[in-house]
XYZ file of N, CA and C in Angstrom:
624
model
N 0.847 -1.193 0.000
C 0.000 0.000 0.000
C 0.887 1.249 0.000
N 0.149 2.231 -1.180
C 1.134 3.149 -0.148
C 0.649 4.434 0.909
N 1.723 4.427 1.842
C 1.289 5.076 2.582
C 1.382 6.923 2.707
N 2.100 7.029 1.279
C 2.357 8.644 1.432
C 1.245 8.986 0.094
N 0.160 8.809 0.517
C -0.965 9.131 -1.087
C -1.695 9.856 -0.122
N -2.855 10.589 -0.517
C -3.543 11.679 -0.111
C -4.505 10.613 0.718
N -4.878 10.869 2.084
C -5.920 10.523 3.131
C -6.966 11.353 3.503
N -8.306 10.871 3.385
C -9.154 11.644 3.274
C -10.145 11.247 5.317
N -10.304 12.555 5.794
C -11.110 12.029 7.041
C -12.024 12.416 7.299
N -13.452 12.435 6.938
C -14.809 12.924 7.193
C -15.042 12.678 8.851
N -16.100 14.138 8.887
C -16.161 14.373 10.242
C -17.268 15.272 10.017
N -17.964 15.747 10.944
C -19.124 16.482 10.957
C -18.759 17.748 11.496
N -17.385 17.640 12.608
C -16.983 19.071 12.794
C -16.087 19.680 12.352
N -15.396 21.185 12.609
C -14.418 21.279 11.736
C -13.350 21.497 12.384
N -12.344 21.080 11.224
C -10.860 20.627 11.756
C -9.960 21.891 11.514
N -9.461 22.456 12.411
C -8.304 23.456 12.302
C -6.569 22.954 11.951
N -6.250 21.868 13.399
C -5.699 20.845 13.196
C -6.030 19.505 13.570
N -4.691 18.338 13.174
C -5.592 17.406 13.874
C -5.111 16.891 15.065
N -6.017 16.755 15.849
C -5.659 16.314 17.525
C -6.668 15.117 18.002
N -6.130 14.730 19.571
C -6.648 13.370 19.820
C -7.054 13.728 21.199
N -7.193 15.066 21.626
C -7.766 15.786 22.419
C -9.079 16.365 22.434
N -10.236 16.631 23.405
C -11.074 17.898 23.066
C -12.029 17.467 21.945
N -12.131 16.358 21.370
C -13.160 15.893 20.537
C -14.542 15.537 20.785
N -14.814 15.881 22.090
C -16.306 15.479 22.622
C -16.820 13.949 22.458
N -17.725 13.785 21.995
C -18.337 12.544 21.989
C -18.744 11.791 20.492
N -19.165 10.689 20.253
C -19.296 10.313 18.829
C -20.594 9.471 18.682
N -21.381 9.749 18.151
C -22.811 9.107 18.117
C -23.232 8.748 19.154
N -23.671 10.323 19.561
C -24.402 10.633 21.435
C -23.295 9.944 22.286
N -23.315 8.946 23.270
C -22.277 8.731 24.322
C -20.997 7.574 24.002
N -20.858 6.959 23.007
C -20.040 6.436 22.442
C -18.638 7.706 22.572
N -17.485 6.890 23.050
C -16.193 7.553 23.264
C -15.651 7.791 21.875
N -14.910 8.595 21.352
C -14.193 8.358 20.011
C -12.954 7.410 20.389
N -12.356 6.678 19.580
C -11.261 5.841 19.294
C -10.264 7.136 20.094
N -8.855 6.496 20.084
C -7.702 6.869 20.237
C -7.040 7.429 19.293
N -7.703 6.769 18.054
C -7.091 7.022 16.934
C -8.029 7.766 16.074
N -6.840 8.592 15.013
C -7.926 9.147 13.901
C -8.036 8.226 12.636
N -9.098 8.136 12.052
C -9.310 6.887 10.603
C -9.445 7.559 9.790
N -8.540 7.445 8.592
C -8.482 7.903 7.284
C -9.057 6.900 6.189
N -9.418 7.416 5.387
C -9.377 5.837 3.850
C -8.758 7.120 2.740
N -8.614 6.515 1.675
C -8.282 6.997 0.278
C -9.229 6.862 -0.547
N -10.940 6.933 0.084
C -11.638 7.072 -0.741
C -12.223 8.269 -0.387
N -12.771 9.522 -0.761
C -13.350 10.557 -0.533
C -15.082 10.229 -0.281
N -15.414 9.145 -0.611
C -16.804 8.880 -1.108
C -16.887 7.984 0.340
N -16.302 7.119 1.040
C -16.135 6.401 2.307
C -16.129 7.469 2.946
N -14.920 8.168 3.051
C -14.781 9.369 4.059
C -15.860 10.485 4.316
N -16.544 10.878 3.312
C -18.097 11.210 3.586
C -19.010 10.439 3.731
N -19.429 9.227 3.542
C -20.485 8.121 4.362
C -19.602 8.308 5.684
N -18.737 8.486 6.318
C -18.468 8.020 7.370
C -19.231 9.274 8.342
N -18.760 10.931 7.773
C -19.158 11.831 8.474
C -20.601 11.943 8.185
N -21.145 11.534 7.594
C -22.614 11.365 7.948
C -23.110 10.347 8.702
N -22.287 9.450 8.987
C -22.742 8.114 9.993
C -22.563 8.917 11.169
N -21.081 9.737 11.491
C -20.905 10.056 12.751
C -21.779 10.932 13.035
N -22.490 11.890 12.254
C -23.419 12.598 12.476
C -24.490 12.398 13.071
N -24.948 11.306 12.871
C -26.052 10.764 13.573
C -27.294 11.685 13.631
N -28.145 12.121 14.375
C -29.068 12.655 13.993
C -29.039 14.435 13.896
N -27.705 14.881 13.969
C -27.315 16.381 13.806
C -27.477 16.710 12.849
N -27.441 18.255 12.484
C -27.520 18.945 11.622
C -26.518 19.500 11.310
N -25.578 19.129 11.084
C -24.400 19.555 10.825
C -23.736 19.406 9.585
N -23.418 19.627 8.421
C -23.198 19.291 7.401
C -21.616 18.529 7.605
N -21.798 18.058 6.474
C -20.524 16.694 6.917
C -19.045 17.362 6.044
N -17.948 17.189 6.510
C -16.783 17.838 6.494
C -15.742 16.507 5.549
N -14.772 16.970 5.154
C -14.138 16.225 4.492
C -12.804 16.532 4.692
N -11.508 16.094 4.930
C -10.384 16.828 5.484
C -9.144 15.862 4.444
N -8.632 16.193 4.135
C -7.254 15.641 4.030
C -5.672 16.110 4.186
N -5.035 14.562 4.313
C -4.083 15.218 5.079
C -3.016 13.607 4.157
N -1.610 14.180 4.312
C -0.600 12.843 3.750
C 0.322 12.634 5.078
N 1.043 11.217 4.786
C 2.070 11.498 6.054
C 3.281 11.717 5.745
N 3.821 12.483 6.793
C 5.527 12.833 6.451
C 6.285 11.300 6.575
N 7.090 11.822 5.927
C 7.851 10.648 5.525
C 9.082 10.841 7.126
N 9.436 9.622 7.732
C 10.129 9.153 8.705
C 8.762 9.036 9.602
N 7.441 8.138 9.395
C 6.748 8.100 9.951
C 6.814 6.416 10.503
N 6.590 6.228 11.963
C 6.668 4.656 12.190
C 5.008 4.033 11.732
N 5.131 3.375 10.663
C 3.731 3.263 9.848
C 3.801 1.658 10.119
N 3.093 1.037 10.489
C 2.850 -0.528 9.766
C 1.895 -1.297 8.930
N 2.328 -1.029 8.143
C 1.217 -1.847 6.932
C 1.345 -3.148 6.804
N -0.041 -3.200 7.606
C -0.473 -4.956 7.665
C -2.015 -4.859 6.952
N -2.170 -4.337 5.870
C -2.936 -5.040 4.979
C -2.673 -6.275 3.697
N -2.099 -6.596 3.913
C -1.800 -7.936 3.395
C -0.649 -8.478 4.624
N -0.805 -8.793 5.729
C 0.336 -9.907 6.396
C 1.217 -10.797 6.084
N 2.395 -10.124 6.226
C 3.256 -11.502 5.564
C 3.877 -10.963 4.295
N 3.002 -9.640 3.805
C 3.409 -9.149 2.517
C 3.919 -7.994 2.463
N 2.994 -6.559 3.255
C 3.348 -5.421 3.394
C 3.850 -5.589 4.522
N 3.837 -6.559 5.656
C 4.594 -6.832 6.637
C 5.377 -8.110 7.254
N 6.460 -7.785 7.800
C 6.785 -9.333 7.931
C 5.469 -10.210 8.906
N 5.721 -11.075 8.880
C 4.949 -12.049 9.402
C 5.051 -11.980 11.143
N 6.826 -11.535 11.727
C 7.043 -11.494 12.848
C 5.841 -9.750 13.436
N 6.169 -9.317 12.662
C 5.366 -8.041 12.500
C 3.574 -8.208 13.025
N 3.480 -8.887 12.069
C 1.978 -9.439 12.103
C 1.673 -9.782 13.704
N 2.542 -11.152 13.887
C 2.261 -11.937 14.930
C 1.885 -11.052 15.940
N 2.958 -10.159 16.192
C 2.785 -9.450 17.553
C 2.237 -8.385 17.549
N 1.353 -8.129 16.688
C 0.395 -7.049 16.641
C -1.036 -7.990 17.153
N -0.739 -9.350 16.260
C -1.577 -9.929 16.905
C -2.102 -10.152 18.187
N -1.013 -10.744 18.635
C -0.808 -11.258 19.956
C -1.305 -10.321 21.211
N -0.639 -8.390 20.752
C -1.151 -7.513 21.364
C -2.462 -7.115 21.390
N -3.210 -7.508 20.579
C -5.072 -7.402 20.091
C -5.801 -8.374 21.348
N -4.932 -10.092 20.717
C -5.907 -10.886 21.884
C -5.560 -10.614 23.223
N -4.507 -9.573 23.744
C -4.377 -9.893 25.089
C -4.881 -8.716 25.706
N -5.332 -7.552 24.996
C -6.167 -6.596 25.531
C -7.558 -7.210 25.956
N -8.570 -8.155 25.770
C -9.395 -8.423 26.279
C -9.691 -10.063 26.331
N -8.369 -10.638 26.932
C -8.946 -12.322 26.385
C -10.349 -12.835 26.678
N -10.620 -13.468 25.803
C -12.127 -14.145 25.666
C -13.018 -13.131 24.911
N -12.643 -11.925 25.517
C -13.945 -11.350 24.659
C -14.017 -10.086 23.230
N -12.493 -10.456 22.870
C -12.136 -9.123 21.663
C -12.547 -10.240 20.533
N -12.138 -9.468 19.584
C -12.740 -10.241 18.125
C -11.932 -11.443 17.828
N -12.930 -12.738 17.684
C -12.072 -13.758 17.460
C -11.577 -14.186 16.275
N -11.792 -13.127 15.310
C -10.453 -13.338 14.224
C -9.284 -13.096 14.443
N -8.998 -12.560 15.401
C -7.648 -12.035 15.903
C -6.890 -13.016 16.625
N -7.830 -14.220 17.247
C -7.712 -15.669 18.023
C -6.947 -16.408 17.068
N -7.224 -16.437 16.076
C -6.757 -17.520 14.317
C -6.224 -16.664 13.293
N -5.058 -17.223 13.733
C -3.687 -16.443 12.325
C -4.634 -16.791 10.883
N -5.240 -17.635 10.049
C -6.165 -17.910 9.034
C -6.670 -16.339 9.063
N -7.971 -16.628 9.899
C -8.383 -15.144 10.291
C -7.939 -14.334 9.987
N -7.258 -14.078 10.919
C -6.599 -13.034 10.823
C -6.097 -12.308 9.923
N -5.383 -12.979 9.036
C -4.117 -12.807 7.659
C -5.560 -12.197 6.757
N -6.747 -13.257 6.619
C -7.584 -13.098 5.648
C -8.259 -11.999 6.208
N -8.515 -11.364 7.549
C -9.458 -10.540 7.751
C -8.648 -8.911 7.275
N -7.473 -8.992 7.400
C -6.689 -7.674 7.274
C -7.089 -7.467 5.468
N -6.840 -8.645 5.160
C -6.943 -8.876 3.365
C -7.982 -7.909 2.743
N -8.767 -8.419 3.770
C -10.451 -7.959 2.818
C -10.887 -7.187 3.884
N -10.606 -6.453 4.523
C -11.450 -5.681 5.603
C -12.411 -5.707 6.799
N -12.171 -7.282 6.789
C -13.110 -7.853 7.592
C -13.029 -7.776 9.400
N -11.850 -7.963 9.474
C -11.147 -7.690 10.322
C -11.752 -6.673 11.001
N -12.667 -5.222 10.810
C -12.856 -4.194 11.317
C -14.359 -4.520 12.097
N -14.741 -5.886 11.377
C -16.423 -6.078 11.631
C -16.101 -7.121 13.153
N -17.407 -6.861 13.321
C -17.410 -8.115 14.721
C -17.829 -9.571 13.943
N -17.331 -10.683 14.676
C -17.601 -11.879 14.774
C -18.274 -12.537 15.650
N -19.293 -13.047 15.546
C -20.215 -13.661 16.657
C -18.681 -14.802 17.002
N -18.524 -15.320 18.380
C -17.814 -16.489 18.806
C -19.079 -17.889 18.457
N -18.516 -19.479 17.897
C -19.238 -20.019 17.895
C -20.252 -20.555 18.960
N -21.034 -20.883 19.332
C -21.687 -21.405 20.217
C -22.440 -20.151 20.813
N -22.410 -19.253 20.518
C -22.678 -17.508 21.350
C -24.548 -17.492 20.508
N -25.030 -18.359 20.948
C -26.667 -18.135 20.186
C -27.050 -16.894 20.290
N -26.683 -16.237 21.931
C -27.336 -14.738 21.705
C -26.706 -14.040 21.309
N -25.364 -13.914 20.439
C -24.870 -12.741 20.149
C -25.727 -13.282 18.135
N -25.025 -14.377 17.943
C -25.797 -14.609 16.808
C -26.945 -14.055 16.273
N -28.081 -14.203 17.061
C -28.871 -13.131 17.003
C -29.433 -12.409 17.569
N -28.442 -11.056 17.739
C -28.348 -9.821 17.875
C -27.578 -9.573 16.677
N -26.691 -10.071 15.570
C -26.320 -10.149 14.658
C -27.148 -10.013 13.716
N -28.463 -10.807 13.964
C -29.089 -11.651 12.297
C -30.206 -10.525 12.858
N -30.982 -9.835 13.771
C -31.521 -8.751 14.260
C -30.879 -7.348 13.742
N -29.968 -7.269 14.103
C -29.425 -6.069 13.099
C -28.854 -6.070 11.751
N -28.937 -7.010 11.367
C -28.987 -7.165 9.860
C -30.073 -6.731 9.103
N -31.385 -7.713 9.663
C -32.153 -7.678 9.147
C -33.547 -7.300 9.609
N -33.654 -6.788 10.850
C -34.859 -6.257 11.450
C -34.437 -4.943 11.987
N -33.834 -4.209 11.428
C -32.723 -2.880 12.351
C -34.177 -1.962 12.354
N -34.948 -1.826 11.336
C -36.124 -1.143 11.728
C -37.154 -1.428 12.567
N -37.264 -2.262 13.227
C -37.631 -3.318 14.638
C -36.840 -1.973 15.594
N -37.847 -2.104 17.144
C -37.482 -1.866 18.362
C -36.265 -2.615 18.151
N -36.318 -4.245 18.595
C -35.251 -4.959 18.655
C -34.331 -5.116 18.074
N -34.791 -4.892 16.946
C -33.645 -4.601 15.623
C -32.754 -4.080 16.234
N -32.931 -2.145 16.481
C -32.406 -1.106 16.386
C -31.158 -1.475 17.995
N -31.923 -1.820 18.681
C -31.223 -1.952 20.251
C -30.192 -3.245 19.828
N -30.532 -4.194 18.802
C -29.678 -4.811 18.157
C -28.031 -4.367 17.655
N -29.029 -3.530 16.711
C -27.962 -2.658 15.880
C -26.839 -1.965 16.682
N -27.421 -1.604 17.828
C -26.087 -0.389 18.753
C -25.276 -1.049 19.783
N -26.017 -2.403 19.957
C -25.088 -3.381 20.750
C -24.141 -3.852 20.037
N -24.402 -4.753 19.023
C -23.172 -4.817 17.559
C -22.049 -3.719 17.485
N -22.901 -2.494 16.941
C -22.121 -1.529 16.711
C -20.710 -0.992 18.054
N -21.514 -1.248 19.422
C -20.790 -0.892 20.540
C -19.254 -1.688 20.547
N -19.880 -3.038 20.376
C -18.924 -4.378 20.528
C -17.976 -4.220 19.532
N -18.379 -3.816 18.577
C -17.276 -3.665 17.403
C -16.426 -2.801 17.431
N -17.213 -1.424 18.061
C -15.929 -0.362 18.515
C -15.028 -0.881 19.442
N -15.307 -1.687 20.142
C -14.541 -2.223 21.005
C -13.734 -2.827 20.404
N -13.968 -3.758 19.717
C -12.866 -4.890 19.101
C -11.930 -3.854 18.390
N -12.204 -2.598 17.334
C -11.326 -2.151 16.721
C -10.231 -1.532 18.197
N -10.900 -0.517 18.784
C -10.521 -0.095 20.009
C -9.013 -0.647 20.699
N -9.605 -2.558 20.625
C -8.536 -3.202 21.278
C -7.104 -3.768 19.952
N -7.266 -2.791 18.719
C -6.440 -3.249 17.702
C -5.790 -1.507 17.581
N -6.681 -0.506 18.005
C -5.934 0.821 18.650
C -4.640 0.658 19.672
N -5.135 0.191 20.482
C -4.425 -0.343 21.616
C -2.977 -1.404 21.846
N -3.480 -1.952 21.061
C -2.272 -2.752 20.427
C -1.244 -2.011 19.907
N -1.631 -1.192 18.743
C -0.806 -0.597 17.907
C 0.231 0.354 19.030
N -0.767 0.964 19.581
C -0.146 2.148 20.523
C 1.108 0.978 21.589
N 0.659 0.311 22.122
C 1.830 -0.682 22.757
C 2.924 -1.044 22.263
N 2.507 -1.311 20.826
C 3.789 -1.685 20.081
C 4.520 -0.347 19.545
N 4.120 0.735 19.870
C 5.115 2.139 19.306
C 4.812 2.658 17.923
N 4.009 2.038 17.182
C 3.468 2.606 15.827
C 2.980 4.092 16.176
N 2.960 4.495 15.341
C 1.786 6.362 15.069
C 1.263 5.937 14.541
N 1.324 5.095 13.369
C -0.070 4.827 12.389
C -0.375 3.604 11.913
N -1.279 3.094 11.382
C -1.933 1.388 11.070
C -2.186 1.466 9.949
N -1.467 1.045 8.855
C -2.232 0.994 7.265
C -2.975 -0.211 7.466
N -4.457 -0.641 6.976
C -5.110 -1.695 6.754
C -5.990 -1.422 6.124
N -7.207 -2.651 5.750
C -8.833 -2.421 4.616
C -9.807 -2.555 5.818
N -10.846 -1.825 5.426
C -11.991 -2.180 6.269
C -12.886 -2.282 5.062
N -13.964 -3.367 5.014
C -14.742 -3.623 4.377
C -16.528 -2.719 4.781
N -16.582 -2.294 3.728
C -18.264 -1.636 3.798
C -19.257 -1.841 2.595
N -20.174 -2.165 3.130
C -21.027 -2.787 1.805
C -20.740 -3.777 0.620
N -19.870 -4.146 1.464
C -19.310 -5.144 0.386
C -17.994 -4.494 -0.372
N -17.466 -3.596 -0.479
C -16.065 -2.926 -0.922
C -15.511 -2.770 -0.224
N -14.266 -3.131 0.062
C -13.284 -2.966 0.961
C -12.335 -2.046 0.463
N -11.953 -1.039 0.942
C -11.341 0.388 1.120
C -9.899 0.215 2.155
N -8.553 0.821 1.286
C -7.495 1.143 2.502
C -8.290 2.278 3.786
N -7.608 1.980 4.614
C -7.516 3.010 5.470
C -6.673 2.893 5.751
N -6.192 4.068 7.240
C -5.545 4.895 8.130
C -5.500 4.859 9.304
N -4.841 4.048 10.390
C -5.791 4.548 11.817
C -4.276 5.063 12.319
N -4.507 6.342 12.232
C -3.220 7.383 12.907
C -3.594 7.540 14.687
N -2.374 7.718 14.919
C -2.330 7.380 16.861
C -1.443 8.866 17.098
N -0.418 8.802 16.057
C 0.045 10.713 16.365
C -0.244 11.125 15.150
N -0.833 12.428 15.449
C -1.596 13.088 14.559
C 0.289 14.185 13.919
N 1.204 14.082 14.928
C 2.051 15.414 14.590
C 2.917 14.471 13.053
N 2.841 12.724 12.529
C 3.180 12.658 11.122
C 2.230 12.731 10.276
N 0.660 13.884 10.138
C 0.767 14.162 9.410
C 0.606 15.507 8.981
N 0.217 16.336 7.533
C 0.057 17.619 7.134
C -0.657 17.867 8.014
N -0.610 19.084 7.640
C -1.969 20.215 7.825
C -3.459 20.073 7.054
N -4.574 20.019 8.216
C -5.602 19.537 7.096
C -5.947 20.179 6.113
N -6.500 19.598 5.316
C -6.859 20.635 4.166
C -8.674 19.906 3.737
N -9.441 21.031 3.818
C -10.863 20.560 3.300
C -11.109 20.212 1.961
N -11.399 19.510 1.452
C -11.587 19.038 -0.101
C -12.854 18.496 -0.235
């Protein structure tokens, strides 16, 4: 991948610079990440600031920014390829041990794993097998999200998943990275992203 191409970060508020401070809250009481998320698609990066928007009126913002070069970056979207494998492992290793038993269990299985960074999958939650009730709270927010139950579906998923990425924030930051090249998959297209931890490797934003 590369990592010095233009990064685009939708947001609903506006960015002077970028910081990991002072950001308030993110779809009503949900914490924001640690990190800031970029993709290289402009068209992702605005679905995103209208997701974060949630029911505001705020028109949705678009920012970009590149990184300086002497940046500690690890690109593990392809494992094994854009990174060594020793690389991989212990990014791994740092994911499952932020919450054993209960972070995302693709992160449990190198298979997984390798394949979830591949295709973006990696960013979504995984029901654990045998977990009937998370299963469906899964197959509920899939497919009944306009349901009461649906919807209370939908934000439990959604919660759990911030979490799982959360505990792949966390990781990164342990291991000394500033930034995470990887794909996250949406609607079926999977998109590079960005998940920057110091905001000082990169530009100055610029609205586009």
């Amino acid at each position: 991948m590369n990592i010095f191409t233009d990064w685009f970060h939708g947001t609903p508020s506006t960015i002077a610079q970028w910081t990991l401070s002072g950001r308030g809250a993110l779809k009503g009481s949900a914490p924001l990440h640690k990190g800031l998320f970029f993709t290289t698609s402009r068209v992702f990066a605005l679905g995103s600031a209208l997701g974060s928007a949630g029911g505001s009126t705020a028109s949705p913002n678009v920012y970009q920014a590149t990184v300086r070069p002497g940046a500690r970056v690890l690109d593990i979207s392809a494992p094994g390829v854009t990174c060594s494998p020793e690389e991989s492992e212990n990014l791994r290793r740092l994911v499952v041990s932020r919450r054993p038993g209960k972070g995302n269990i693709q992160a449990e299985y190198l298979e997984y794993w390798v394949n979830g960074w591949w295709t973006g999958d990696i960013m979504k939650y995984a029901p654990r097998p045998g977990d009937l009730q998370m299963e469906l709270m899964a197959h509920l927010a899939l497919n009944q999200r306009k349901t009461p139950a649906g919807q209370h579906a939908w934000n439990l998923v959604q919660q759990i998943t911030r979490d799982c990425i959360e505990d792949i924030v966390d990781a990164a930051i342990a291991a000394g990275y500033q930034a995470v090249a990887g794909n996250e998959r949406q609607d079926g297209v999977t998109y590079p992203i960005l998940i920057v931890l110091d905001p000082s490797i990169l530009t100055s934003p610029k609205k586009v």
